[in-house]
């Protein structure tokens, strides 16, 4: 595990140079420049998370999880828990939450999304600064539903891009993916 945020800062700067909304990356870069505390849940205002835009080997489908705590369809992902290598965090979370083997991260940052998590129990409402990476499945797409999910499902990316009822950030990633390929 690495807590040095210099590589993450460089990746965020690179993403800001190539994305449609570079101002959106500013808050992420400012958080990273705070230091390793930004990688922990103890930073109660908000902290880094990482997630996977998990695509099938042919790039036509994405694997979504019906998140148990949030009760909605999302991409697999989770807390950095001190690890500054957010691509590794995204890969680990995808493996843990889906059970799909032979996963591989492709490229650098694919998407950034800052979203508020509601208060739950003793945990106050807080922000997740979610850094998202493309993770591609190999030929074996079998999955296992973990304790964190109600269900998992492969969905056609074109359908996700057009579904007005799905999480807006999922729609945005699907549209970005379709434009990219």
PDB file of C-alpha atoms in Angstrom:
ATOM      1  CA  UNK A   1       0.000   0.000   0.000  1.00  0.00           C
ATOM      2  CA  UNK A   2       1.274   3.433  -0.876  1.00  0.00           C
ATOM      3  CA  UNK A   3       0.300   6.647   0.910  1.00  0.00           C
ATOM      4  CA  UNK A   4       2.363   8.973  -1.331  1.00  0.00           C
ATOM      5  CA  UNK A   5      -0.155  11.075  -3.228  1.00  0.00           C
ATOM      6  CA  UNK A   6       2.244  12.488  -5.855  1.00  0.00           C
ATOM      7  CA  UNK A   7       1.224   9.929  -8.511  1.00  0.00           C
ATOM      8  CA  UNK A   8      -2.461  10.590  -7.804  1.00  0.00           C
ATOM      9  CA  UNK A   9      -1.891  14.354  -8.090  1.00  0.00           C
ATOM     10  CA  UNK A  10      -0.114  13.836 -11.425  1.00  0.00           C
ATOM     11  CA  UNK A  11      -2.977  11.655 -12.663  1.00  0.00           C
ATOM     12  CA  UNK A  12      -5.552  14.239 -11.596  1.00  0.00           C
ATOM     13  CA  UNK A  13      -3.626  16.998 -13.392  1.00  0.00           C
ATOM     14  CA  UNK A  14      -3.455  14.843 -16.536  1.00  0.00           C
ATOM     15  CA  UNK A  15      -7.179  14.118 -16.330  1.00  0.00           C
ATOM     16  CA  UNK A  16      -7.929  17.846 -15.914  1.00  0.00           C
ATOM     17  CA  UNK A  17      -5.950  18.586 -19.104  1.00  0.00           C
ATOM     18  CA  UNK A  18      -7.994  16.130 -21.160  1.00  0.00           C
ATOM     19  CA  UNK A  19     -11.493  16.186 -19.652  1.00  0.00           C
ATOM     20  CA  UNK A  20     -14.459  18.288 -20.741  1.00  0.00           C
ATOM     21  CA  UNK A  21     -14.811  19.909 -17.295  1.00  0.00           C
ATOM     22  CA  UNK A  22     -11.323  20.607 -15.886  1.00  0.00           C
ATOM     23  CA  UNK A  23     -12.773  22.711 -13.065  1.00  0.00           C
ATOM     24  CA  UNK A  24     -14.419  19.550 -11.740  1.00  0.00           C
ATOM     25  CA  UNK A  25     -11.004  18.031 -11.106  1.00  0.00           C
ATOM     26  CA  UNK A  26      -9.882  20.997  -8.993  1.00  0.00           C
ATOM     27  CA  UNK A  27     -11.635  19.854  -5.800  1.00  0.00           C
ATOM     28  CA  UNK A  28     -10.092  16.382  -6.191  1.00  0.00           C
ATOM     29  CA  UNK A  29      -6.615  17.836  -6.641  1.00  0.00           C
ATOM     30  CA  UNK A  30      -7.068  20.133  -3.630  1.00  0.00           C
ATOM     31  CA  UNK A  31      -8.120  17.153  -1.518  1.00  0.00           C
ATOM     32  CA  UNK A  32      -5.118  15.097  -2.683  1.00  0.00           C
ATOM     33  CA  UNK A  33      -2.791  17.969  -1.827  1.00  0.00           C
ATOM     34  CA  UNK A  34      -4.034  17.812   1.793  1.00  0.00           C
ATOM     35  CA  UNK A  35      -2.043  14.613   2.214  1.00  0.00           C
ATOM     36  CA  UNK A  36      -2.678  11.033   3.241  1.00  0.00           C
ATOM     37  CA  UNK A  37      -5.494  11.974   5.654  1.00  0.00           C
ATOM     38  CA  UNK A  38      -7.674  12.423   2.535  1.00  0.00           C
ATOM     39  CA  UNK A  39      -7.404   8.668   1.964  1.00  0.00           C
ATOM     40  CA  UNK A  40      -9.076   7.760   5.256  1.00  0.00           C
ATOM     41  CA  UNK A  41     -12.630   7.589   6.492  1.00  0.00           C
ATOM     42  CA  UNK A  42     -11.532   9.625   9.511  1.00  0.00           C
ATOM     43  CA  UNK A  43     -11.604  12.737   7.328  1.00  0.00           C
ATOM     44  CA  UNK A  44     -15.267  13.270   8.147  1.00  0.00           C
ATOM     45  CA  UNK A  45     -15.987  16.049   5.623  1.00  0.00           C
ATOM     46  CA  UNK A  46     -15.103  13.728   2.766  1.00  0.00           C
ATOM     47  CA  UNK A  47     -12.454  11.352   1.493  1.00  0.00           C
ATOM     48  CA  UNK A  48     -11.259   9.429  -1.540  1.00  0.00           C
ATOM     49  CA  UNK A  49     -12.993   6.364  -2.849  1.00  0.00           C
ATOM     50  CA  UNK A  50     -12.314   4.448  -6.051  1.00  0.00           C
ATOM     51  CA  UNK A  51     -14.582   2.509  -8.325  1.00  0.00           C
ATOM     52  CA  UNK A  52     -14.571   0.416 -11.454  1.00  0.00           C
ATOM     53  CA  UNK A  53     -16.414   0.980 -14.711  1.00  0.00           C
ATOM     54  CA  UNK A  54     -16.354  -2.783 -15.160  1.00  0.00           C
ATOM     55  CA  UNK A  55     -16.814  -3.733 -18.812  1.00  0.00           C
ATOM     56  CA  UNK A  56     -17.140  -7.092 -20.510  1.00  0.00           C
ATOM     57  CA  UNK A  57     -14.288  -8.440 -22.618  1.00  0.00           C
ATOM     58  CA  UNK A  58     -16.048  -7.214 -25.770  1.00  0.00           C
ATOM     59  CA  UNK A  59     -16.735  -3.779 -24.224  1.00  0.00           C
ATOM     60  CA  UNK A  60     -20.491  -4.011 -24.871  1.00  0.00           C
ATOM     61  CA  UNK A  61     -21.741  -4.542 -21.310  1.00  0.00           C
ATOM     62  CA  UNK A  62     -21.039  -3.254 -17.821  1.00  0.00           C
ATOM     63  CA  UNK A  63     -21.428  -5.157 -14.558  1.00  0.00           C
ATOM     64  CA  UNK A  64     -23.505  -3.251 -12.015  1.00  0.00           C
ATOM     65  CA  UNK A  65     -24.204  -3.981  -8.377  1.00  0.00           C
ATOM     66  CA  UNK A  66     -27.467  -3.317  -6.580  1.00  0.00           C
ATOM     67  CA  UNK A  67     -25.827  -1.732  -3.546  1.00  0.00           C
ATOM     68  CA  UNK A  68     -27.188  -3.062  -0.264  1.00  0.00           C
ATOM     69  CA  UNK A  69     -26.739   0.108   1.845  1.00  0.00           C
ATOM     70  CA  UNK A  70     -27.742   2.657  -0.802  1.00  0.00           C
ATOM     71  CA  UNK A  71     -30.420   0.428  -2.406  1.00  0.00           C
ATOM     72  CA  UNK A  72     -29.672   1.390  -6.000  1.00  0.00           C
ATOM     73  CA  UNK A  73     -27.699   0.166  -8.997  1.00  0.00           C
ATOM     74  CA  UNK A  74     -24.090   1.411  -9.047  1.00  0.00           C
ATOM     75  CA  UNK A  75     -20.637   0.430 -10.224  1.00  0.00           C
ATOM     76  CA  UNK A  76     -18.446  -1.590  -7.826  1.00  0.00           C
ATOM     77  CA  UNK A  77     -16.158   0.477  -5.642  1.00  0.00           C
ATOM     78  CA  UNK A  78     -15.173   1.448  -2.149  1.00  0.00           C
ATOM     79  CA  UNK A  79     -12.968   3.358   0.266  1.00  0.00           C
ATOM     80  CA  UNK A  80      -9.263   3.970  -0.295  1.00  0.00           C
ATOM     81  CA  UNK A  81      -8.570   3.094   3.360  1.00  0.00           C
ATOM     82  CA  UNK A  82      -5.131   4.689   3.227  1.00  0.00           C
ATOM     83  CA  UNK A  83      -4.060   3.438  -0.215  1.00  0.00           C
ATOM     84  CA  UNK A  84      -3.103   6.235  -2.639  1.00  0.00           C
ATOM     85  CA  UNK A  85      -3.024   3.822  -5.599  1.00  0.00           C
ATOM     86  CA  UNK A  86      -6.689   4.312  -6.442  1.00  0.00           C
ATOM     87  CA  UNK A  87      -6.469   2.165  -9.588  1.00  0.00           C
ATOM     88  CA  UNK A  88      -5.438  -0.729  -7.341  1.00  0.00           C
ATOM     89  CA  UNK A  89      -8.301   0.117  -4.956  1.00  0.00           C
ATOM     90  CA  UNK A  90     -10.798   0.082  -7.855  1.00  0.00           C
ATOM     91  CA  UNK A  91      -9.482  -3.293  -9.048  1.00  0.00           C
ATOM     92  CA  UNK A  92      -9.567  -4.773  -5.536  1.00  0.00           C
ATOM     93  CA  UNK A  93     -13.115  -3.547  -4.938  1.00  0.00           C
ATOM     94  CA  UNK A  94     -14.281  -4.927  -8.301  1.00  0.00           C
ATOM     95  CA  UNK A  95     -12.771  -8.319  -7.491  1.00  0.00           C
ATOM     96  CA  UNK A  96     -14.206  -8.376  -3.952  1.00  0.00           C
ATOM     97  CA  UNK A  97     -17.688  -7.164  -4.879  1.00  0.00           C
ATOM     98  CA  UNK A  98     -18.189  -9.242  -8.032  1.00  0.00           C
ATOM     99  CA  UNK A  99     -16.018 -12.338  -7.727  1.00  0.00           C
ATOM    100  CA  UNK A 100     -15.143 -11.971 -11.426  1.00  0.00           C
ATOM    101  CA  UNK A 101     -11.625 -13.219 -12.132  1.00  0.00           C
ATOM    102  CA  UNK A 102      -9.046 -12.048 -14.665  1.00  0.00           C
ATOM    103  CA  UNK A 103      -9.875  -8.354 -14.235  1.00  0.00           C
ATOM    104  CA  UNK A 104      -7.449  -5.696 -15.478  1.00  0.00           C
ATOM    105  CA  UNK A 105      -7.341  -1.903 -15.150  1.00  0.00           C
ATOM    106  CA  UNK A 106      -7.106  -0.097 -18.492  1.00  0.00           C
ATOM    107  CA  UNK A 107      -5.604   3.360 -18.768  1.00  0.00           C
ATOM    108  CA  UNK A 108      -5.727   6.197 -16.277  1.00  0.00           C
ATOM    109  CA  UNK A 109      -8.619   7.987 -14.628  1.00  0.00           C
ATOM    110  CA  UNK A 110     -11.854   7.478 -16.574  1.00  0.00           C
ATOM    111  CA  UNK A 111     -14.231   9.636 -14.527  1.00  0.00           C
ATOM    112  CA  UNK A 112     -14.488  11.702 -11.356  1.00  0.00           C
ATOM    113  CA  UNK A 113     -17.620  12.017  -9.283  1.00  0.00           C
ATOM    114  CA  UNK A 114     -18.121  13.872  -6.006  1.00  0.00           C
ATOM    115  CA  UNK A 115     -21.323  12.766  -4.301  1.00  0.00           C
ATOM    116  CA  UNK A 116     -22.779  13.030  -0.834  1.00  0.00           C
ATOM    117  CA  UNK A 117     -23.353   9.941   1.259  1.00  0.00           C
ATOM    118  CA  UNK A 118     -26.279  10.267   3.674  1.00  0.00           C
ATOM    119  CA  UNK A 119     -25.810   9.992   7.433  1.00  0.00           C
ATOM    120  CA  UNK A 120     -26.175   6.446   8.684  1.00  0.00           C
ATOM    121  CA  UNK A 121     -26.057   5.413  12.340  1.00  0.00           C
ATOM    122  CA  UNK A 122     -23.189   7.284  14.017  1.00  0.00           C
ATOM    123  CA  UNK A 123     -21.609   8.160  10.664  1.00  0.00           C
ATOM    124  CA  UNK A 124     -22.398  11.729   9.578  1.00  0.00           C
ATOM    125  CA  UNK A 125     -23.271  12.703   6.023  1.00  0.00           C
ATOM    126  CA  UNK A 126     -20.052  13.144   4.063  1.00  0.00           C
ATOM    127  CA  UNK A 127     -18.618  13.471   0.566  1.00  0.00           C
ATOM    128  CA  UNK A 128     -17.072  10.717  -1.494  1.00  0.00           C
ATOM    129  CA  UNK A 129     -14.490  11.912  -3.976  1.00  0.00           C
ATOM    130  CA  UNK A 130     -14.792   8.923  -6.276  1.00  0.00           C
ATOM    131  CA  UNK A 131     -12.017   8.320  -8.790  1.00  0.00           C
ATOM    132  CA  UNK A 132     -13.156   5.859 -11.445  1.00  0.00           C
ATOM    133  CA  UNK A 133     -11.151   3.532 -13.672  1.00  0.00           C
ATOM    134  CA  UNK A 134     -12.015   1.253 -16.545  1.00  0.00           C
ATOM    135  CA  UNK A 135     -11.667  -2.360 -15.448  1.00  0.00           C
ATOM    136  CA  UNK A 136     -12.099  -5.001 -18.137  1.00  0.00           C
ATOM    137  CA  UNK A 137     -13.223  -8.573 -17.541  1.00  0.00           C
ATOM    138  CA  UNK A 138     -11.539 -11.522 -19.184  1.00  0.00           C
ATOM    139  CA  UNK A 139     -13.371 -14.335 -20.909  1.00  0.00           C
ATOM    140  CA  UNK A 140     -14.966 -15.725 -17.725  1.00  0.00           C
ATOM    141  CA  UNK A 141     -17.734 -13.289 -16.765  1.00  0.00           C
ATOM    142  CA  UNK A 142     -19.314 -15.366 -14.016  1.00  0.00           C
ATOM    143  CA  UNK A 143     -19.934 -13.342 -10.870  1.00  0.00           C
ATOM    144  CA  UNK A 144     -20.742 -13.977  -7.219  1.00  0.00           C
ATOM    145  CA  UNK A 145     -23.039 -11.657  -5.261  1.00  0.00           C
ATOM    146  CA  UNK A 146     -21.219 -10.403  -2.159  1.00  0.00           C
ATOM    147  CA  UNK A 147     -22.660  -9.307   1.175  1.00  0.00           C
ATOM    148  CA  UNK A 148     -22.447  -5.696  -0.049  1.00  0.00           C
ATOM    149  CA  UNK A 149     -25.008  -6.264  -2.805  1.00  0.00           C
ATOM    150  CA  UNK A 150     -28.578  -7.369  -3.295  1.00  0.00           C
ATOM    151  CA  UNK A 151     -27.738  -8.460  -6.842  1.00  0.00           C
ATOM    152  CA  UNK A 152     -25.319  -8.085  -9.740  1.00  0.00           C
ATOM    153  CA  UNK A 153     -26.229  -7.807 -13.412  1.00  0.00           C
ATOM    154  CA  UNK A 154     -24.500  -7.370 -16.742  1.00  0.00           C
ATOM    155  CA  UNK A 155     -26.225  -4.517 -18.615  1.00  0.00           C
ATOM    156  CA  UNK A 156     -25.808  -3.361 -22.188  1.00  0.00           C
ATOM    157  CA  UNK A 157     -23.855  -0.091 -22.037  1.00  0.00           C
ATOM    158  CA  UNK A 158     -26.075   1.502 -24.684  1.00  0.00           C
ATOM    159  CA  UNK A 159     -29.119   0.755 -22.497  1.00  0.00           C
ATOM    160  CA  UNK A 160     -27.439   2.278 -19.424  1.00  0.00           C
ATOM    161  CA  UNK A 161     -26.596   5.408 -21.455  1.00  0.00           C
ATOM    162  CA  UNK A 162     -30.249   5.821 -22.421  1.00  0.00           C
ATOM    163  CA  UNK A 163     -31.909   4.858 -19.107  1.00  0.00           C
ATOM    164  CA  UNK A 164     -33.351   8.004 -17.448  1.00  0.00           C
ATOM    165  CA  UNK A 165     -34.082   6.077 -14.233  1.00  0.00           C
ATOM    166  CA  UNK A 166     -30.479   5.024 -13.595  1.00  0.00           C
ATOM    167  CA  UNK A 167     -27.950   6.988 -11.539  1.00  0.00           C
ATOM    168  CA  UNK A 168     -26.861  10.040 -13.590  1.00  0.00           C
ATOM    169  CA  UNK A 169     -23.165   9.300 -13.094  1.00  0.00           C
ATOM    170  CA  UNK A 170     -23.653   5.798 -14.527  1.00  0.00           C
ATOM    171  CA  UNK A 171     -25.386   7.326 -17.545  1.00  0.00           C
ATOM    172  CA  UNK A 172     -22.499   9.792 -17.944  1.00  0.00           C
ATOM    173  CA  UNK A 173     -19.896   6.998 -17.828  1.00  0.00           C
ATOM    174  CA  UNK A 174     -21.884   4.905 -20.296  1.00  0.00           C
ATOM    175  CA  UNK A 175     -22.142   7.840 -22.688  1.00  0.00           C
ATOM    176  CA  UNK A 176     -18.420   8.563 -22.286  1.00  0.00           C
ATOM    177  CA  UNK A 177     -17.632   4.910 -22.963  1.00  0.00           C
ATOM    178  CA  UNK A 178     -19.764   4.851 -26.101  1.00  0.00           C
ATOM    179  CA  UNK A 179     -18.081   8.020 -27.381  1.00  0.00           C
ATOM    180  CA  UNK A 180     -14.640   6.623 -26.576  1.00  0.00           C
ATOM    181  CA  UNK A 181     -15.120   3.384 -28.436  1.00  0.00           C
TER     182      UNK A 181
END
